[in-house]
């Protein structure tokens, strides 16, 4: 058994290279990004992969980790968070887009305080390919009709129209809606 990392499929490397702006990134930065992507070998080794987005503060990250754990319990599935990919990236949008390109599904866990993956939500609905493979687990808050604000409500409506929005209030309900994901 070899200690070498398995090679990243050529089409992924080509896609990653195509998305990088040659003028905005050095060759060394490009090599670091490609090395970090090589850490995603389980994405290629499993039938389904889930890139889970959300808030990394103490309480919300527990729920984010709960979703990752439940998805990883599925046969032939691999779930992970952005922080699971090592490396110092100067441009987190590039990192997000490169990873989002290669996964089967993008899963957002939406909670209102503090704001979570707002920039990524815009990319999910603004990119046809990303939107098609995205699912949002939206937390419901009692006694609050619009806890997320009108802009996010519009994003959630788009996901709901396509059957890609799941509501939860408790951690038990979060586990239940995670089971509904493809």
mmCIF file of N, CA, C and O in Angstrom, residues 12 40-53 71-72 74-80 96-108 124 127-136 159 164 166 181-182:
data_model
loop_
_atom_site.group_PDB
_atom_site.id
_atom_site.type_symbol
_atom_site.label_atom_id
_atom_site.label_comp_id
_atom_site.label_asym_id
_atom_site.label_seq_id
_atom_site.Cartn_x
_atom_site.Cartn_y
_atom_site.Cartn_z
ATOM 1 N N UNK A 12 -10.982 17.433 -13.282
ATOM 2 C CA UNK A 12 -11.133 18.332 -12.137
ATOM 3 C C UNK A 12 -10.011 19.353 -12.137
ATOM 4 O O UNK A 12 -10.226 20.542 -11.922
ATOM 5 N N UNK A 40 -9.448 16.209 -1.406
ATOM 6 C CA UNK A 40 -10.852 15.850 -1.595
ATOM 7 C C UNK A 40 -11.019 14.510 -2.309
ATOM 8 O O UNK A 40 -12.056 14.254 -2.902
ATOM 9 N N UNK A 41 -10.045 13.663 -2.220
ATOM 10 C CA UNK A 41 -10.107 12.347 -2.851
ATOM 11 C C UNK A 41 -11.413 11.620 -2.536
ATOM 12 O O UNK A 41 -11.998 11.010 -3.429
ATOM 13 N N UNK A 42 -11.932 11.677 -1.281
ATOM 14 C CA UNK A 42 -13.196 10.978 -1.006
ATOM 15 C C UNK A 42 -14.364 11.447 -1.880
ATOM 16 O O UNK A 42 -15.311 10.694 -2.100
ATOM 17 N N UNK A 43 -14.301 12.673 -2.402
ATOM 18 C CA UNK A 43 -15.345 13.161 -3.300
ATOM 19 C C UNK A 43 -15.410 12.271 -4.539
ATOM 20 O O UNK A 43 -16.481 11.952 -5.039
ATOM 21 N N UNK A 44 -14.258 11.854 -5.028
ATOM 22 C CA UNK A 44 -14.194 11.039 -6.240
ATOM 23 C C UNK A 44 -14.408 9.553 -5.962
ATOM 24 O O UNK A 44 -14.719 8.799 -6.870
ATOM 25 N N UNK A 45 -14.198 9.157 -4.715
ATOM 26 C CA UNK A 45 -14.298 7.745 -4.361
ATOM 27 C C UNK A 45 -15.704 7.323 -3.927
ATOM 28 O O UNK A 45 -15.962 6.144 -3.758
ATOM 29 N N UNK A 46 -16.586 8.286 -3.746
ATOM 30 C CA UNK A 46 -17.950 8.004 -3.301
ATOM 31 C C UNK A 46 -18.958 8.431 -4.351
ATOM 32 O O UNK A 46 -18.708 9.343 -5.135
ATOM 33 N N UNK A 47 -20.098 7.781 -4.311
ATOM 34 C CA UNK A 47 -21.153 8.075 -5.281
ATOM 35 C C UNK A 47 -21.700 9.496 -5.116
ATOM 36 O O UNK A 47 -22.013 10.174 -6.084
ATOM 37 N N UNK A 48 -21.839 9.937 -3.861
ATOM 38 C CA UNK A 48 -22.388 11.263 -3.569
ATOM 39 C C UNK A 48 -21.443 12.026 -2.655
ATOM 40 O O UNK A 48 -20.846 11.449 -1.749
ATOM 41 N N UNK A 49 -21.352 13.333 -2.881
ATOM 42 C CA UNK A 49 -20.565 14.192 -1.995
ATOM 43 C C UNK A 49 -21.403 15.415 -1.634
ATOM 44 O O UNK A 49 -22.181 15.912 -2.455
ATOM 45 N N UNK A 50 -21.232 15.854 -0.393
ATOM 46 C CA UNK A 50 -22.006 16.968 0.142
ATOM 47 C C UNK A 50 -21.051 18.026 0.709
ATOM 48 O O UNK A 50 -20.282 17.743 1.619
ATOM 49 N N UNK A 51 -21.122 19.225 0.161
ATOM 50 C CA UNK A 51 -20.360 20.363 0.659
ATOM 51 C C UNK A 51 -21.330 21.125 1.553
ATOM 52 O O UNK A 51 -22.297 21.719 1.074
ATOM 53 N N UNK A 52 -21.112 21.082 2.868
ATOM 54 C CA UNK A 52 -22.055 21.633 3.840
ATOM 55 C C UNK A 52 -21.594 23.023 4.273
ATOM 56 O O UNK A 52 -20.474 23.209 4.753
ATOM 57 N N UNK A 53 -22.491 23.993 4.119
ATOM 58 C CA UNK A 53 -22.208 25.403 4.413
ATOM 59 C C UNK A 53 -23.023 25.866 5.610
ATOM 60 O O UNK A 53 -24.133 25.391 5.826
ATOM 61 N N UNK A 71 -24.951 12.840 7.167
ATOM 62 C CA UNK A 71 -24.716 12.564 5.746
ATOM 63 C C UNK A 71 -23.587 11.551 5.561
ATOM 64 O O UNK A 71 -23.648 10.703 4.670
ATOM 65 N N UNK A 72 -22.573 11.620 6.411
ATOM 66 C CA UNK A 72 -21.463 10.675 6.314
ATOM 67 C C UNK A 72 -21.845 9.266 6.751
ATOM 68 O O UNK A 72 -21.126 8.317 6.460
ATOM 69 N N UNK A 74 -24.349 7.767 5.560
ATOM 70 C CA UNK A 74 -24.931 7.149 4.371
ATOM 71 C C UNK A 74 -23.882 6.306 3.646
ATOM 72 O O UNK A 74 -22.708 6.674 3.610
ATOM 73 N N UNK A 75 -24.348 5.238 3.066
ATOM 74 C CA UNK A 75 -23.438 4.399 2.304
ATOM 75 C C UNK A 75 -22.997 5.133 1.043
ATOM 76 O O UNK A 75 -23.811 5.742 0.356
ATOM 77 N N UNK A 76 -21.728 5.063 0.757
ATOM 78 C CA UNK A 76 -21.130 5.653 -0.438
ATOM 79 C C UNK A 76 -21.385 7.163 -0.540
ATOM 80 O O UNK A 76 -21.714 7.694 -1.599
ATOM 81 N N UNK A 77 -21.225 7.858 0.612
ATOM 82 C CA UNK A 77 -21.396 9.311 0.647
ATOM 83 C C UNK A 77 -20.252 9.930 1.450
ATOM 84 O O UNK A 77 -19.692 9.304 2.350
ATOM 85 N N UNK A 78 -19.910 11.151 1.091
ATOM 86 C CA UNK A 78 -18.869 11.894 1.798
ATOM 87 C C UNK A 78 -19.347 13.330 1.964
ATOM 88 O O UNK A 78 -19.680 14.000 0.983
ATOM 89 N N UNK A 79 -19.393 13.804 3.206
ATOM 90 C CA UNK A 79 -19.806 15.172 3.512
ATOM 91 C C UNK A 79 -18.667 15.882 4.240
ATOM 92 O O UNK A 79 -17.937 15.273 5.029
ATOM 93 N N UNK A 80 -18.535 17.183 3.983
ATOM 94 C CA UNK A 80 -17.473 17.963 4.599
ATOM 95 C C UNK A 80 -17.845 19.442 4.598
ATOM 96 O O UNK A 80 -18.776 19.863 3.924
ATOM 97 N N UNK A 96 -14.513 28.424 -2.624
ATOM 98 C CA UNK A 96 -15.894 27.941 -2.663
ATOM 99 C C UNK A 96 -16.265 27.434 -4.054
ATOM 100 O O UNK A 96 -16.803 26.338 -4.204
ATOM 101 N N UNK A 97 -15.993 28.226 -5.073
ATOM 102 C CA UNK A 97 -16.388 27.860 -6.436
ATOM 103 C C UNK A 97 -15.686 26.599 -6.918
ATOM 104 O O UNK A 97 -16.307 25.740 -7.564
ATOM 105 N N UNK A 98 -14.417 26.468 -6.622
ATOM 106 C CA UNK A 98 -13.687 25.268 -7.031
ATOM 107 C C UNK A 98 -14.271 24.016 -6.385
ATOM 108 O O UNK A 98 -14.469 22.996 -7.043
ATOM 109 N N UNK A 99 -14.557 24.111 -5.101
ATOM 110 C CA UNK A 99 -15.117 22.956 -4.385
ATOM 111 C C UNK A 99 -16.545 22.693 -4.853
ATOM 112 O O UNK A 99 -16.927 21.548 -5.102
ATOM 113 N N UNK A 100 -17.343 23.747 -4.984
ATOM 114 C CA UNK A 100 -18.737 23.592 -5.400
ATOM 115 C C UNK A 100 -18.844 22.943 -6.771
ATOM 116 O O UNK A 100 -19.789 22.205 -7.054
ATOM 117 N N UNK A 101 -17.878 23.201 -7.614
ATOM 118 C CA UNK A 101 -17.854 22.618 -8.952
ATOM 119 C C UNK A 101 -17.766 21.092 -8.935
ATOM 120 O O UNK A 101 -18.335 20.430 -9.793
ATOM 121 N N UNK A 102 -17.034 20.547 -7.993
ATOM 122 C CA UNK A 102 -16.741 19.113 -8.043
ATOM 123 C C UNK A 102 -17.656 18.236 -7.196
ATOM 124 O O UNK A 102 -17.630 17.022 -7.344
ATOM 125 N N UNK A 103 -18.452 18.829 -6.306
ATOM 126 C CA UNK A 103 -19.306 18.014 -5.436
ATOM 127 C C UNK A 103 -20.635 17.690 -6.108
ATOM 128 O O UNK A 103 -21.046 18.340 -7.066
ATOM 129 N N UNK A 104 -21.302 16.683 -5.553
ATOM 130 C CA UNK A 104 -22.616 16.294 -6.048
ATOM 131 C C UNK A 104 -23.684 17.261 -5.554
ATOM 132 O O UNK A 104 -24.569 17.655 -6.312
ATOM 133 N N UNK A 105 -23.604 17.620 -4.259
ATOM 134 C CA UNK A 105 -24.618 18.479 -3.642
ATOM 135 C C UNK A 105 -23.980 19.550 -2.772
ATOM 136 O O UNK A 105 -22.954 19.330 -2.139
ATOM 137 N N UNK A 106 -24.651 20.703 -2.724
ATOM 138 C CA UNK A 106 -24.314 21.780 -1.809
ATOM 139 C C UNK A 106 -25.461 21.858 -0.807
ATOM 140 O O UNK A 106 -26.630 21.902 -1.205
ATOM 141 N N UNK A 107 -25.140 21.845 0.480
ATOM 142 C CA UNK A 107 -26.165 21.868 1.522
ATOM 143 C C UNK A 107 -25.883 23.039 2.447
ATOM 144 O O UNK A 107 -24.832 23.100 3.078
ATOM 145 N N UNK A 108 -26.835 23.964 2.524
ATOM 146 C CA UNK A 108 -26.695 25.102 3.418
ATOM 147 C C UNK A 108 -27.559 24.928 4.644
ATOM 148 O O UNK A 108 -28.724 24.549 4.534
ATOM 149 N N UNK A 124 -25.121 30.530 -4.952
ATOM 150 C CA UNK A 124 -25.974 29.358 -5.200
ATOM 151 C C UNK A 124 -27.123 29.695 -6.139
ATOM 152 O O UNK A 124 -27.438 28.926 -7.042
ATOM 153 N N UNK A 127 -25.884 31.050 -9.935
ATOM 154 C CA UNK A 127 -25.205 30.120 -10.836
ATOM 155 C C UNK A 127 -26.114 28.926 -11.062
ATOM 156 O O UNK A 127 -26.417 28.187 -10.132
ATOM 157 N N UNK A 128 -26.573 28.749 -12.279
ATOM 158 C CA UNK A 128 -27.527 27.682 -12.599
ATOM 159 C C UNK A 128 -27.042 26.325 -12.137
ATOM 160 O O UNK A 128 -27.799 25.561 -11.524
ATOM 161 N N UNK A 129 -25.788 26.019 -12.407
ATOM 162 C CA UNK A 129 -25.232 24.714 -12.034
ATOM 163 C C UNK A 129 -25.235 24.523 -10.518
ATOM 164 O O UNK A 129 -25.594 23.461 -10.024
ATOM 165 N N UNK A 130 -24.846 25.552 -9.766
ATOM 166 C CA UNK A 130 -24.830 25.451 -8.306
ATOM 167 C C UNK A 130 -26.253 25.345 -7.761
ATOM 168 O O UNK A 130 -26.519 24.564 -6.847
ATOM 169 N N UNK A 131 -27.166 26.142 -8.300
ATOM 170 C CA UNK A 131 -28.545 26.128 -7.813
ATOM 171 C C UNK A 131 -29.171 24.740 -7.978
ATOM 172 O O UNK A 131 -29.845 24.247 -7.084
ATOM 173 N N UNK A 132 -28.924 24.107 -9.100
ATOM 174 C CA UNK A 132 -29.526 22.802 -9.390
ATOM 175 C C UNK A 132 -29.129 21.736 -8.380
ATOM 176 O O UNK A 132 -29.909 20.816 -8.115
ATOM 177 N N UNK A 133 -27.955 21.864 -7.786
ATOM 178 C CA UNK A 133 -27.508 20.828 -6.854
ATOM 179 C C UNK A 133 -27.494 21.305 -5.399
ATOM 180 O O UNK A 133 -26.904 20.677 -4.539
ATOM 181 N N UNK A 134 -28.187 22.420 -5.128
ATOM 182 C CA UNK A 134 -28.216 22.989 -3.781
ATOM 183 C C UNK A 134 -29.501 22.672 -3.039
ATOM 184 O O UNK A 134 -30.578 22.593 -3.641
ATOM 185 N N UNK A 135 -29.352 22.524 -1.729
ATOM 186 C CA UNK A 135 -30.484 22.306 -0.825
ATOM 187 C C UNK A 135 -30.215 23.136 0.422
ATOM 188 O O UNK A 135 -29.079 23.179 0.896
ATOM 189 N N UNK A 136 -31.262 23.789 0.947
ATOM 190 C CA UNK A 136 -31.099 24.642 2.117
ATOM 191 C C UNK A 136 -31.975 24.122 3.249
ATOM 192 O O UNK A 136 -33.172 23.872 3.066
ATOM 193 N N UNK A 159 -35.576 28.491 -3.618
ATOM 194 C CA UNK A 159 -35.315 27.094 -3.263
ATOM 195 C C UNK A 159 -36.607 26.346 -2.981
ATOM 196 O O UNK A 159 -36.767 25.190 -3.354
ATOM 197 N N UNK A 164 -36.336 22.451 -2.852
ATOM 198 C CA UNK A 164 -34.988 22.312 -2.313
ATOM 199 C C UNK A 164 -34.818 23.034 -0.975
ATOM 200 O O UNK A 164 -33.701 23.255 -0.527
ATOM 201 N N UNK A 166 -35.856 22.991 3.136
ATOM 202 C CA UNK A 166 -36.325 22.120 4.213
ATOM 203 C C UNK A 166 -36.317 22.944 5.493
ATOM 204 O O UNK A 166 -35.330 23.615 5.796
ATOM 205 N N UNK A 181 -32.698 14.700 2.322
ATOM 206 C CA UNK A 181 -31.808 15.125 1.239
ATOM 207 C C UNK A 181 -31.513 13.961 0.309
ATOM 208 O O UNK A 181 -31.470 12.810 0.744
ATOM 209 N N UNK A 182 -31.294 14.265 -0.970
ATOM 210 C CA UNK A 182 -30.984 13.175 -1.914
ATOM 211 C C UNK A 182 -29.675 12.478 -1.558
ATOM 212 O O UNK A 182 -28.832 12.993 -0.901
#
